[in-house]
Short mmCIF file of C-alpha atoms in Angstrom, two decimals:
data_model
loop_
_atom_site.label_atom_id
_atom_site.label_comp_id
_atom_site.label_asym_id
_atom_site.label_seq_id
_atom_site.Cartn_x
_atom_site.Cartn_y
_atom_site.Cartn_z
CA UNK A 1 -12.76 12.38 12.41
CA UNK A 2 -9.76 12.15 14.70
CA UNK A 3 -10.77 8.61 15.62
CA UNK A 4 -11.01 7.74 11.93
CA UNK A 5 -7.55 9.18 11.26
CA UNK A 6 -6.11 7.36 14.27
CA UNK A 7 -7.43 4.01 13.18
CA UNK A 8 -6.33 4.55 9.58
CA UNK A 9 -2.80 5.37 10.65
CA UNK A 10 -2.54 2.55 13.19
CA UNK A 11 -3.86 -0.06 10.78
CA UNK A 12 -1.76 1.30 7.90
CA UNK A 13 1.46 1.02 9.89
CA UNK A 14 0.83 -2.27 11.69
CA UNK A 15 3.29 -5.01 10.91
CA UNK A 16 2.68 -8.39 9.34
CA UNK A 17 2.24 -11.89 10.66
CA UNK A 18 3.14 -15.50 10.05
CA UNK A 19 1.64 -17.52 7.24
CA UNK A 20 0.56 -19.78 10.09
CA UNK A 21 -1.71 -17.30 11.84
CA UNK A 22 -1.70 -19.22 15.13
CA UNK A 23 2.10 -19.00 15.53
CA UNK A 24 3.48 -15.89 17.23
CA UNK A 25 7.13 -15.37 16.35
CA UNK A 26 9.50 -14.62 19.25
CA UNK A 27 10.57 -11.05 19.83
CA UNK A 28 14.15 -10.18 18.99
CA UNK A 29 16.57 -10.26 21.91
CA UNK A 30 17.80 -6.93 23.31
CA UNK A 31 19.83 -5.06 20.73
CA UNK A 32 23.49 -6.06 20.74
CA UNK A 33 26.45 -4.70 18.79
CA UNK A 34 26.40 -6.29 15.33
CA UNK A 35 28.95 -9.06 14.72
CA UNK A 36 31.97 -7.71 12.85
CA UNK A 37 31.53 -10.32 10.11
CA UNK A 38 28.00 -8.99 9.47
CA UNK A 39 29.23 -5.40 9.27
CA UNK A 40 31.99 -6.37 6.85
CA UNK A 41 29.64 -8.41 4.65
CA UNK A 42 27.12 -5.57 4.64
CA UNK A 43 29.78 -3.02 3.71
CA UNK A 44 30.96 -5.22 0.86
CA UNK A 45 27.49 -6.03 -0.52
CA UNK A 46 25.30 -2.95 0.05
CA UNK A 47 25.09 -1.11 -3.27
CA UNK A 48 25.59 2.66 -2.94
CA UNK A 49 22.83 4.85 -4.37
CA UNK A 50 24.08 7.75 -6.46
CA UNK A 51 21.11 10.12 -6.51
CA UNK A 52 22.93 12.37 -8.99
CA UNK A 53 22.33 9.75 -11.66
CA UNK A 54 18.90 9.88 -13.29
CA UNK A 55 18.54 6.11 -13.21
CA UNK A 56 20.21 3.42 -11.13
CA UNK A 57 23.33 1.98 -12.72
CA UNK A 58 26.23 -0.28 -11.79
CA UNK A 59 25.92 -2.04 -8.42
CA UNK A 60 22.59 -0.36 -7.60
CA UNK A 61 21.01 -1.57 -10.84
CA UNK A 62 22.47 -5.03 -10.26
CA UNK A 63 20.94 -5.12 -6.78
CA UNK A 64 17.55 -4.06 -8.12
CA UNK A 65 17.68 -6.72 -10.83
CA UNK A 66 18.70 -9.37 -8.32
CA UNK A 67 15.70 -8.52 -6.14
CA UNK A 68 13.07 -8.03 -8.84
CA UNK A 69 14.03 -10.33 -11.72
CA UNK A 70 11.08 -12.57 -12.60
CA UNK A 71 8.69 -10.83 -10.18
CA UNK A 72 5.15 -9.98 -11.21
CA UNK A 73 4.54 -7.84 -8.10
CA UNK A 74 7.30 -5.93 -6.30
CA UNK A 75 6.42 -4.65 -2.84
CA UNK A 76 8.38 -1.60 -1.68
CA UNK A 77 7.83 -0.65 1.96
CA UNK A 78 8.47 2.43 4.05
CA UNK A 79 9.15 2.11 7.78
CA UNK A 80 6.53 4.76 8.50
CA UNK A 81 4.56 7.20 6.39
CA UNK A 82 5.57 10.78 5.78
CA UNK A 83 9.31 10.70 5.09
CA UNK A 84 10.89 12.14 1.97
CA UNK A 85 13.67 9.63 1.28
CA UNK A 86 11.58 6.45 0.78
CA UNK A 87 9.10 8.36 -1.41
CA UNK A 88 11.88 9.84 -3.54
CA UNK A 89 13.48 6.42 -3.93
CA UNK A 90 10.12 4.91 -4.84
CA UNK A 91 9.92 7.35 -7.74
CA UNK A 92 13.50 6.55 -8.75
CA UNK A 93 12.81 2.81 -8.66
CA UNK A 94 9.63 3.23 -10.69
CA UNK A 95 11.49 5.19 -13.37
CA UNK A 96 14.13 2.46 -13.62
CA UNK A 97 11.64 -0.39 -13.73
CA UNK A 98 9.49 1.38 -16.32
CA UNK A 99 12.34 2.48 -18.57
CA UNK A 100 14.53 -0.62 -18.26
CA UNK A 101 12.40 -3.52 -17.01
CA UNK A 102 8.93 -2.98 -18.51
CA UNK A 103 6.97 -2.22 -15.36
CA UNK A 104 3.33 -1.71 -16.37
CA UNK A 105 1.56 -0.44 -13.24
CA UNK A 106 1.97 1.26 -9.87
CA UNK A 107 -0.28 0.44 -6.90
CA UNK A 108 -0.51 2.71 -3.86
CA UNK A 109 -1.89 2.29 -0.35
CA UNK A 110 -4.85 4.55 -1.02
CA UNK A 111 -8.58 4.30 -1.71
CA UNK A 112 -9.53 2.25 -4.78
CA UNK A 113 -12.56 4.18 -6.03
CA UNK A 114 -10.92 7.52 -5.29
CA UNK A 115 -7.91 6.60 -7.45
CA UNK A 116 -9.93 6.27 -10.66
CA UNK A 117 -9.40 9.94 -11.50
CA UNK A 118 -5.62 9.52 -11.17
CA UNK A 119 -5.74 6.40 -13.32
CA UNK A 120 -7.39 8.51 -16.00
CA UNK A 121 -5.05 11.46 -15.50
CA UNK A 122 -1.79 9.56 -15.99
CA UNK A 123 -3.27 8.10 -19.19
CA UNK A 124 -3.88 11.60 -20.52
CA UNK A 125 -7.17 12.55 -18.88
CA UNK A 126 -8.08 16.13 -17.95
CA UNK A 127 -7.65 17.98 -14.68
CA UNK A 128 -5.24 19.87 -12.48
CA UNK A 129 -2.84 17.32 -10.97
CA UNK A 130 -2.65 18.91 -7.51
CA UNK A 131 -6.45 19.16 -7.29
CA UNK A 132 -6.85 15.57 -8.47
CA UNK A 133 -4.35 14.37 -5.88
CA UNK A 134 -6.27 16.08 -3.10
CA UNK A 135 -9.31 13.86 -3.69
CA UNK A 136 -7.67 10.99 -5.57
CA UNK A 137 -5.37 9.82 -2.77
CA UNK A 138 -6.64 9.07 0.72
CA UNK A 139 -4.92 9.07 4.17
CA UNK A 140 -3.60 12.57 3.43
CA UNK A 141 -1.22 11.24 0.75
CA UNK A 142 -2.64 13.69 -1.77
CA UNK A 143 -0.71 16.45 -0.02
CA UNK A 144 2.73 14.95 -0.67
CA UNK A 145 5.00 16.61 -3.20
CA UNK A 146 6.57 13.28 -4.17
CA UNK A 147 3.15 11.97 -5.20
CA UNK A 148 2.64 14.99 -7.44
CA UNK A 149 6.05 14.27 -8.98
CA UNK A 150 5.01 10.64 -9.51
CA UNK A 151 1.77 11.29 -11.38
CA UNK A 152 3.38 14.07 -13.43
CA UNK A 153 6.17 11.74 -14.53
CA UNK A 154 3.77 8.88 -15.32
CA UNK A 155 1.64 11.18 -17.44
CA UNK A 156 4.68 12.46 -19.34
CA UNK A 157 5.92 8.90 -19.92
CA UNK A 158 2.55 7.76 -21.21
CA UNK A 159 2.29 10.76 -23.55
CA UNK A 160 5.59 9.78 -25.16
CA UNK A 161 5.17 5.99 -25.05
CA UNK A 162 1.58 5.25 -26.02
CA UNK A 163 2.51 1.67 -26.85
CA UNK A 164 3.85 1.05 -23.32
CA UNK A 165 1.47 2.82 -20.93
CA UNK A 166 1.95 2.62 -17.17
CA UNK A 167 -1.25 2.66 -15.12
CA UNK A 168 -1.86 3.81 -11.55
CA UNK A 169 -4.17 2.11 -9.05
CA UNK A 170 -5.20 2.77 -5.46
CA UNK A 171 -5.66 -0.59 -3.72
CA UNK A 172 -7.03 0.34 -0.30
CA UNK A 173 -10.68 0.10 0.64
CA UNK A 174 -12.66 3.18 -0.26
CA UNK A 175 -13.90 5.50 2.55
CA UNK A 176 -10.95 4.60 4.81
CA UNK A 177 -9.61 8.09 4.44
CA UNK A 178 -8.54 11.18 6.30
CA UNK A 179 -9.59 14.78 5.83
CA UNK A 180 -8.61 18.14 7.32
CA UNK A 181 -10.05 18.82 10.80
CA UNK A 182 -13.70 19.77 10.59
CA UNK A 183 -14.07 18.57 6.99
CA UNK A 184 -16.42 15.72 6.20
CA UNK A 185 -15.84 14.06 2.85
CA UNK A 186 -18.60 12.14 1.15
CA UNK A 187 -17.78 8.59 0.13
CA UNK A 188 -17.27 8.40 -3.62
CA UNK A 189 -17.70 4.70 -4.25
CA UNK A 190 -21.51 4.70 -4.15
CA UNK A 191 -21.66 7.85 -6.27
CA UNK A 192 -19.40 6.26 -8.86
CA UNK A 193 -21.52 3.12 -9.06
CA UNK A 194 -24.79 5.04 -9.25
CA UNK A 195 -23.55 7.34 -12.02
CA UNK A 196 -22.31 4.41 -14.06
CA UNK A 197 -25.64 2.61 -13.76
CA UNK A 198 -27.52 5.76 -14.75
CA UNK A 199 -25.28 6.16 -17.80
CA UNK A 200 -25.52 2.58 -19.03
CA UNK A 201 -28.82 1.02 -17.87
CA UNK A 202 -30.88 3.95 -16.52
CA UNK A 203 -34.29 2.30 -16.58
CA UNK A 204 -33.29 -1.12 -15.27
CA UNK A 205 -31.20 0.34 -12.46
CA UNK A 206 -33.53 3.13 -11.31
CA UNK A 207 -35.03 1.38 -8.23
CA UNK A 208 -31.63 0.18 -7.01
CA UNK A 209 -30.07 3.61 -7.52
CA UNK A 210 -32.79 5.26 -5.45
CA UNK A 211 -32.15 2.85 -2.59
CA UNK A 212 -28.37 3.21 -2.93
CA UNK A 213 -28.45 6.99 -2.68
CA UNK A 214 -30.13 6.75 0.71
CA UNK A 215 -26.71 5.71 2.04
CA UNK A 216 -24.32 7.80 -0.07
CA UNK A 217 -23.66 10.55 2.47
CA UNK A 218 -23.30 8.18 5.44
CA UNK A 219 -21.44 5.21 3.95
CA UNK A 220 -18.50 5.19 6.36
CA UNK A 221 -17.27 2.89 9.10
CA UNK A 222 -18.36 5.33 11.81
CA UNK A 223 -21.80 6.13 10.38
CA UNK A 224 -22.61 2.47 9.91
CA UNK A 225 -22.66 1.92 13.67
CA UNK A 226 -25.86 4.00 13.81
CA UNK A 227 -27.72 2.06 11.10
CA UNK A 228 -30.96 0.39 12.11
CA UNK A 229 -31.15 -3.35 11.45
CA UNK A 230 -33.53 -2.83 8.53
CA UNK A 231 -31.13 -0.32 6.98
CA UNK A 232 -28.28 -2.81 7.12
CA UNK A 233 -30.46 -5.44 5.46
CA UNK A 234 -31.60 -3.01 2.78
CA UNK A 235 -28.02 -1.93 2.03
CA UNK A 236 -26.81 -5.53 1.68
CA UNK A 237 -29.74 -6.43 -0.58
CA UNK A 238 -29.28 -3.34 -2.75
CA UNK A 239 -25.56 -3.91 -3.22
CA UNK A 240 -26.15 -7.57 -4.10
CA UNK A 241 -28.78 -6.56 -6.65
CA UNK A 242 -26.39 -4.09 -8.25
CA UNK A 243 -23.61 -6.65 -8.45
CA UNK A 244 -25.96 -9.01 -10.24
CA UNK A 245 -26.74 -6.30 -12.81
CA UNK A 246 -23.12 -6.32 -13.93
CA UNK A 247 -23.66 -9.95 -14.93
CA UNK A 248 -27.14 -9.77 -16.46
CA UNK A 249 -26.54 -6.46 -18.31
CA UNK A 250 -22.86 -6.94 -19.10
CA UNK A 251 -23.09 -6.69 -22.88
CA UNK A 252 -25.27 -3.59 -22.80
CA UNK A 253 -23.04 -1.89 -20.24
CA UNK A 254 -19.85 -2.53 -22.22
CA UNK A 255 -21.49 -1.35 -25.43
CA UNK A 256 -22.49 1.96 -23.85
CA UNK A 257 -19.38 2.64 -21.75
CA UNK A 258 -16.48 0.65 -23.13
CA UNK A 259 -14.65 -2.25 -21.49
CA UNK A 260 -12.37 -0.12 -19.29
CA UNK A 261 -15.18 1.83 -17.63
CA UNK A 262 -17.16 -1.38 -17.19
CA UNK A 263 -14.25 -3.13 -15.47
CA UNK A 264 -13.73 -0.25 -13.03
CA UNK A 265 -17.43 0.14 -12.23
CA UNK A 266 -17.89 -3.58 -11.68
CA UNK A 267 -14.91 -3.60 -9.33
CA UNK A 268 -16.23 -0.56 -7.46
CA UNK A 269 -19.57 -2.34 -6.99
CA UNK A 270 -17.67 -5.38 -5.71
CA UNK A 271 -15.67 -3.19 -3.32
CA UNK A 272 -18.78 -1.39 -2.08
CA UNK A 273 -20.58 -4.67 -1.41
CA UNK A 274 -17.76 -5.82 0.85
CA UNK A 275 -17.33 -2.64 2.83
CA UNK A 276 -20.20 -3.46 5.23
CA UNK A 277 -18.21 -6.53 6.31
CA UNK A 278 -15.55 -4.13 7.55
CA UNK A 279 -18.06 -1.69 9.00
CA UNK A 280 -19.75 -4.42 11.07
CA UNK A 281 -16.56 -5.31 12.92
CA UNK A 282 -15.19 -1.77 13.16
CA UNK A 283 -13.81 -0.99 16.61
CA UNK A 284 -13.21 2.74 16.57
CA UNK A 285 -10.89 3.12 19.56
CA UNK A 286 -8.95 -0.13 19.04
CA UNK A 287 -9.66 -1.41 22.56
CA UNK A 288 -11.11 -4.75 21.39
CA UNK A 289 -8.03 -6.58 20.09
CA UNK A 290 -10.10 -9.45 18.70
CA UNK A 291 -12.07 -7.07 16.51
CA UNK A 292 -8.94 -5.13 15.62
CA UNK A 293 -7.35 -8.29 14.21
CA UNK A 294 -10.47 -8.86 12.11
CA UNK A 295 -10.44 -5.28 10.85
CA UNK A 296 -6.78 -5.60 9.86
CA UNK A 297 -7.28 -8.90 8.06
CA UNK A 298 -10.39 -7.80 6.17
CA UNK A 299 -8.70 -4.62 5.02
CA UNK A 300 -5.41 -6.26 4.04
CA UNK A 301 -7.05 -9.13 2.20
CA UNK A 302 -9.02 -6.55 0.23
CA UNK A 303 -5.79 -4.73 -0.64
CA UNK A 304 -4.17 -7.96 -1.82
CA UNK A 305 -7.28 -8.75 -3.88
CA UNK A 306 -7.13 -5.33 -5.55
CA UNK A 307 -3.44 -5.86 -6.42
CA UNK A 308 -4.25 -9.21 -8.00
CA UNK A 309 -7.18 -7.64 -9.89
CA UNK A 310 -4.83 -4.97 -11.25
CA UNK A 311 -2.29 -7.65 -12.19
CA UNK A 312 -4.92 -9.60 -14.13
CA UNK A 313 -5.83 -6.42 -15.99
CA UNK A 314 -2.18 -5.90 -16.89
CA UNK A 315 -2.09 -9.23 -18.71
CA UNK A 316 0.45 -12.09 -18.71
CA UNK A 317 3.41 -9.71 -19.09
CA UNK A 318 2.17 -7.20 -16.54
CA UNK A 319 4.35 -6.12 -13.62
CA UNK A 320 3.14 -4.07 -10.64
CA UNK A 321 5.13 -1.97 -8.16
CA UNK A 322 3.22 -1.91 -4.85
CA UNK A 323 4.09 0.83 -2.35
CA UNK A 324 2.87 0.48 1.26
CA UNK A 325 4.23 0.41 4.79
CA UNK A 326 6.87 -2.25 5.52
CA UNK A 327 4.39 -4.14 7.65
CA UNK A 328 1.98 -4.55 4.75
CA UNK A 329 4.44 -5.70 2.06
CA UNK A 330 6.43 -8.16 4.19
CA UNK A 331 6.03 -11.78 3.13
CA UNK A 332 6.90 -13.32 6.54
CA UNK A 333 6.30 -12.48 10.22
CA UNK A 334 6.93 -8.88 11.28
CA UNK A 335 5.84 -7.96 14.77
CA UNK A 336 5.80 -4.56 16.42
CA UNK A 337 3.67 -1.79 17.93
CA UNK A 338 0.19 -2.92 19.03
CA UNK A 339 0.76 -6.25 17.25
CA UNK A 340 2.73 -7.45 20.27
CA UNK A 341 -0.52 -7.57 22.24
CA UNK A 342 -2.33 -9.94 19.88
CA UNK A 343 -2.94 -13.55 20.86
CA UNK A 344 -2.38 -14.46 17.21
CA UNK A 345 -0.91 -12.55 14.32
CA UNK A 346 -3.08 -11.41 11.38
CA UNK A 347 -2.35 -12.16 7.73
CA UNK A 348 -1.63 -8.93 5.86
CA UNK A 349 -1.17 -7.89 2.24
CA UNK A 350 2.29 -9.24 1.48
CA UNK A 351 1.70 -12.66 3.00
CA UNK A 352 -1.55 -12.97 1.04
CA UNK A 353 0.31 -12.02 -2.15
CA UNK A 354 3.09 -14.50 -1.42
CA UNK A 355 0.46 -17.22 -1.03
CA UNK A 356 -1.09 -16.26 -4.37
CA UNK A 357 2.08 -15.62 -6.38
CA UNK A 358 4.82 -17.60 -4.67
CA UNK A 359 8.25 -16.51 -5.86
CA UNK A 360 6.70 -14.04 -8.31
CA UNK A 361 6.20 -11.70 -5.36
CA UNK A 362 9.31 -9.87 -4.12
CA UNK A 363 9.75 -7.30 -1.37
CA UNK A 364 12.03 -4.46 -0.25
CA UNK A 365 11.87 -2.80 3.19
CA UNK A 366 13.14 0.61 4.23
CA UNK A 367 15.53 0.66 7.20
CA UNK A 368 17.01 3.69 8.94
CA UNK A 369 19.23 4.24 11.96
CA UNK A 370 17.62 7.70 12.37
CA UNK A 371 20.98 9.41 12.77
CA UNK A 372 22.02 7.19 15.67
CA UNK A 373 25.46 5.66 15.95
CA UNK A 374 26.10 1.92 15.88
CA UNK A 375 26.87 2.06 19.61
CA UNK A 376 23.33 3.22 20.48
CA UNK A 377 21.66 0.21 22.12
CA UNK A 378 18.23 1.86 21.81
CA UNK A 379 18.44 1.20 18.07
CA UNK A 380 17.44 -2.06 16.45
CA UNK A 381 20.03 -4.66 15.54
CA UNK A 382 19.56 -3.97 11.82
CA UNK A 383 19.86 -0.23 12.36
CA UNK A 384 23.13 -0.73 14.23
CA UNK A 385 24.58 -3.03 11.57
CA UNK A 386 23.89 -0.55 8.77
CA UNK A 387 25.18 2.34 10.87
CA UNK A 388 28.43 0.48 11.52
CA UNK A 389 28.86 -0.33 7.81
CA UNK A 390 28.44 3.37 6.94
CA UNK A 391 26.70 2.76 3.62
CA UNK A 392 24.02 5.40 3.15
CA UNK A 393 22.00 5.57 1.08
CA UNK A 394 22.30 2.00 -0.12
CA UNK A 395 20.32 -0.96 -1.39
CA UNK A 396 21.16 -4.44 -0.12
CA UNK A 397 19.97 -7.48 -2.05
CA UNK A 398 19.40 -10.51 0.17
CA UNK A 399 19.20 -12.69 -2.95
CA UNK A 400 22.87 -12.35 -3.82
CA UNK A 401 26.17 -12.51 -1.96
CA UNK A 402 25.16 -15.52 0.18
CA UNK A 403 23.97 -13.79 3.36
CA UNK A 404 24.81 -15.70 6.53
CA UNK A 405 22.35 -17.28 8.94
CA UNK A 406 22.24 -14.03 10.96
CA UNK A 407 19.98 -12.57 8.27
CA UNK A 408 17.51 -15.43 8.66
CA UNK A 409 17.19 -14.94 12.43
CA UNK A 410 14.84 -12.45 14.09
CA UNK A 411 16.38 -8.97 14.17
CA UNK A 412 14.91 -5.57 15.03
CA UNK A 413 14.58 -2.27 13.16
CA UNK A 414 13.16 1.14 13.95
CA UNK A 415 9.52 1.58 12.97
CA UNK A 416 9.80 5.32 12.88
CA UNK A 417 10.43 6.54 16.41
CA UNK A 418 11.33 4.59 19.55
CA UNK A 419 9.27 1.54 18.51
CA UNK A 420 10.94 -1.47 16.94
CA UNK A 421 9.75 -4.10 14.49
CA UNK A 422 10.99 -7.67 14.88
CA UNK A 423 11.47 -9.83 11.77
CA UNK A 424 13.90 -12.19 10.07
CA UNK A 425 15.24 -10.00 7.24
CA UNK A 426 15.99 -12.70 4.65
CA UNK A 427 12.63 -14.39 5.25
CA UNK A 428 10.51 -11.26 5.23
CA UNK A 429 12.21 -9.32 2.44
CA UNK A 430 14.36 -9.77 -0.64
CA UNK A 431 16.13 -6.45 -0.19
CA UNK A 432 16.71 -3.65 2.32
CA UNK A 433 16.82 0.05 1.44
CA UNK A 434 18.88 2.01 3.97
CA UNK A 435 19.07 5.69 4.90
CA UNK A 436 21.05 6.94 7.88
CA UNK A 437 18.46 9.68 8.39
CA UNK A 438 14.84 10.25 7.37
CA UNK A 439 13.38 13.73 6.96
CA UNK A 440 9.70 14.75 7.00
CA UNK A 441 8.06 15.43 3.67
CA UNK A 442 7.27 18.97 2.58
CA UNK A 443 3.49 19.16 2.06
CA UNK A 444 2.04 20.77 -1.04
CA UNK A 445 -0.25 22.83 1.17
CA UNK A 446 0.26 23.93 4.78
CA UNK A 447 -1.32 21.53 7.22
CA UNK A 448 -4.37 22.93 8.94
CA UNK A 449 -4.85 22.72 12.69
CA UNK A 450 -8.10 22.53 14.65
#
């Protein structure tokens, strides 16, 4: 389980690559004091965030609109998982975009199949929200107070605005999840598919369901390594057969379940059928960098595909707020951590979305100087510039105010501790969200220890 958690965290926080996968961008030079002109421009253009106001207004609202106007998907990144300020601002931004700019959906870096119960809950479905979060969000995100606040607010909004519902989707691959030490959680995606088939076409699906359930309690990336060759073949054949049933029995399924349940179940079957591709190349300890690149790309392409699926469901006027790590949502090269060791850089979620949506995809990254002064040369160049401008918290739009060429050159920013990410801010993001300090989240339940 620890290995599974390690890989999930490493892959979740890895930073993005060039649209030309063979080109490795240069690392930023050693951190230097920011040019005074940059500090002055930043101080003049960074919009202060007044958290006492329920919704953004004035310069903050103008910055948001500059960044997001015309976007179908808005990627908001956090420099690393587990800090209160980016999560709280995510909720603030969602409220503004829903109430003022007709946002229709929220997508989170969490398991797709697992999120179905939260999708139902925010639309008025039954259940205790804290209990639903515990199993509805993966990677341990179900234990975050800010996520409870998010689903509670979405549910309240939908109850009062039935004509303008806001939906919630997890967009990560199912079974890539964490659990408390010593706890083994059964994969839900095969169970979901099997139950749907039993409810809609019980007789026609019986043989496939029997075969599918042989794998339900060992359908994870680690368990798959122990499959015999005939088991792998049987699993692939069974999943392909089930996918075909959603085509041949479509009308009957929709008649018995409704279009919404059909769409989710068909997508879960699609997701399940592609998980073995990830399992086959899984490199548990991360020592094989070639395989690690493949794992990253398969996972991130799947996340981008799920976002685009959600966007199609939202219709031509749909707008999605995507919340992930900075390194996932970036739309241009972003290199840091283990990524520096790769011979080539992988294509991650944001770059895939930029390819699909062009200028309809916009991005915001979180930056923090972690309480360090502008004179601290251990900080990144972006961290030092913001620290010198003394604008915290603030939102900087890189789509207004004519940023200089400095913003289009490779700079560096803290990834969460002593590690730095290298990226060209105005190429990778449309806006930067800055906090001078980040504080750990307060979990809903005390964390258990081995």
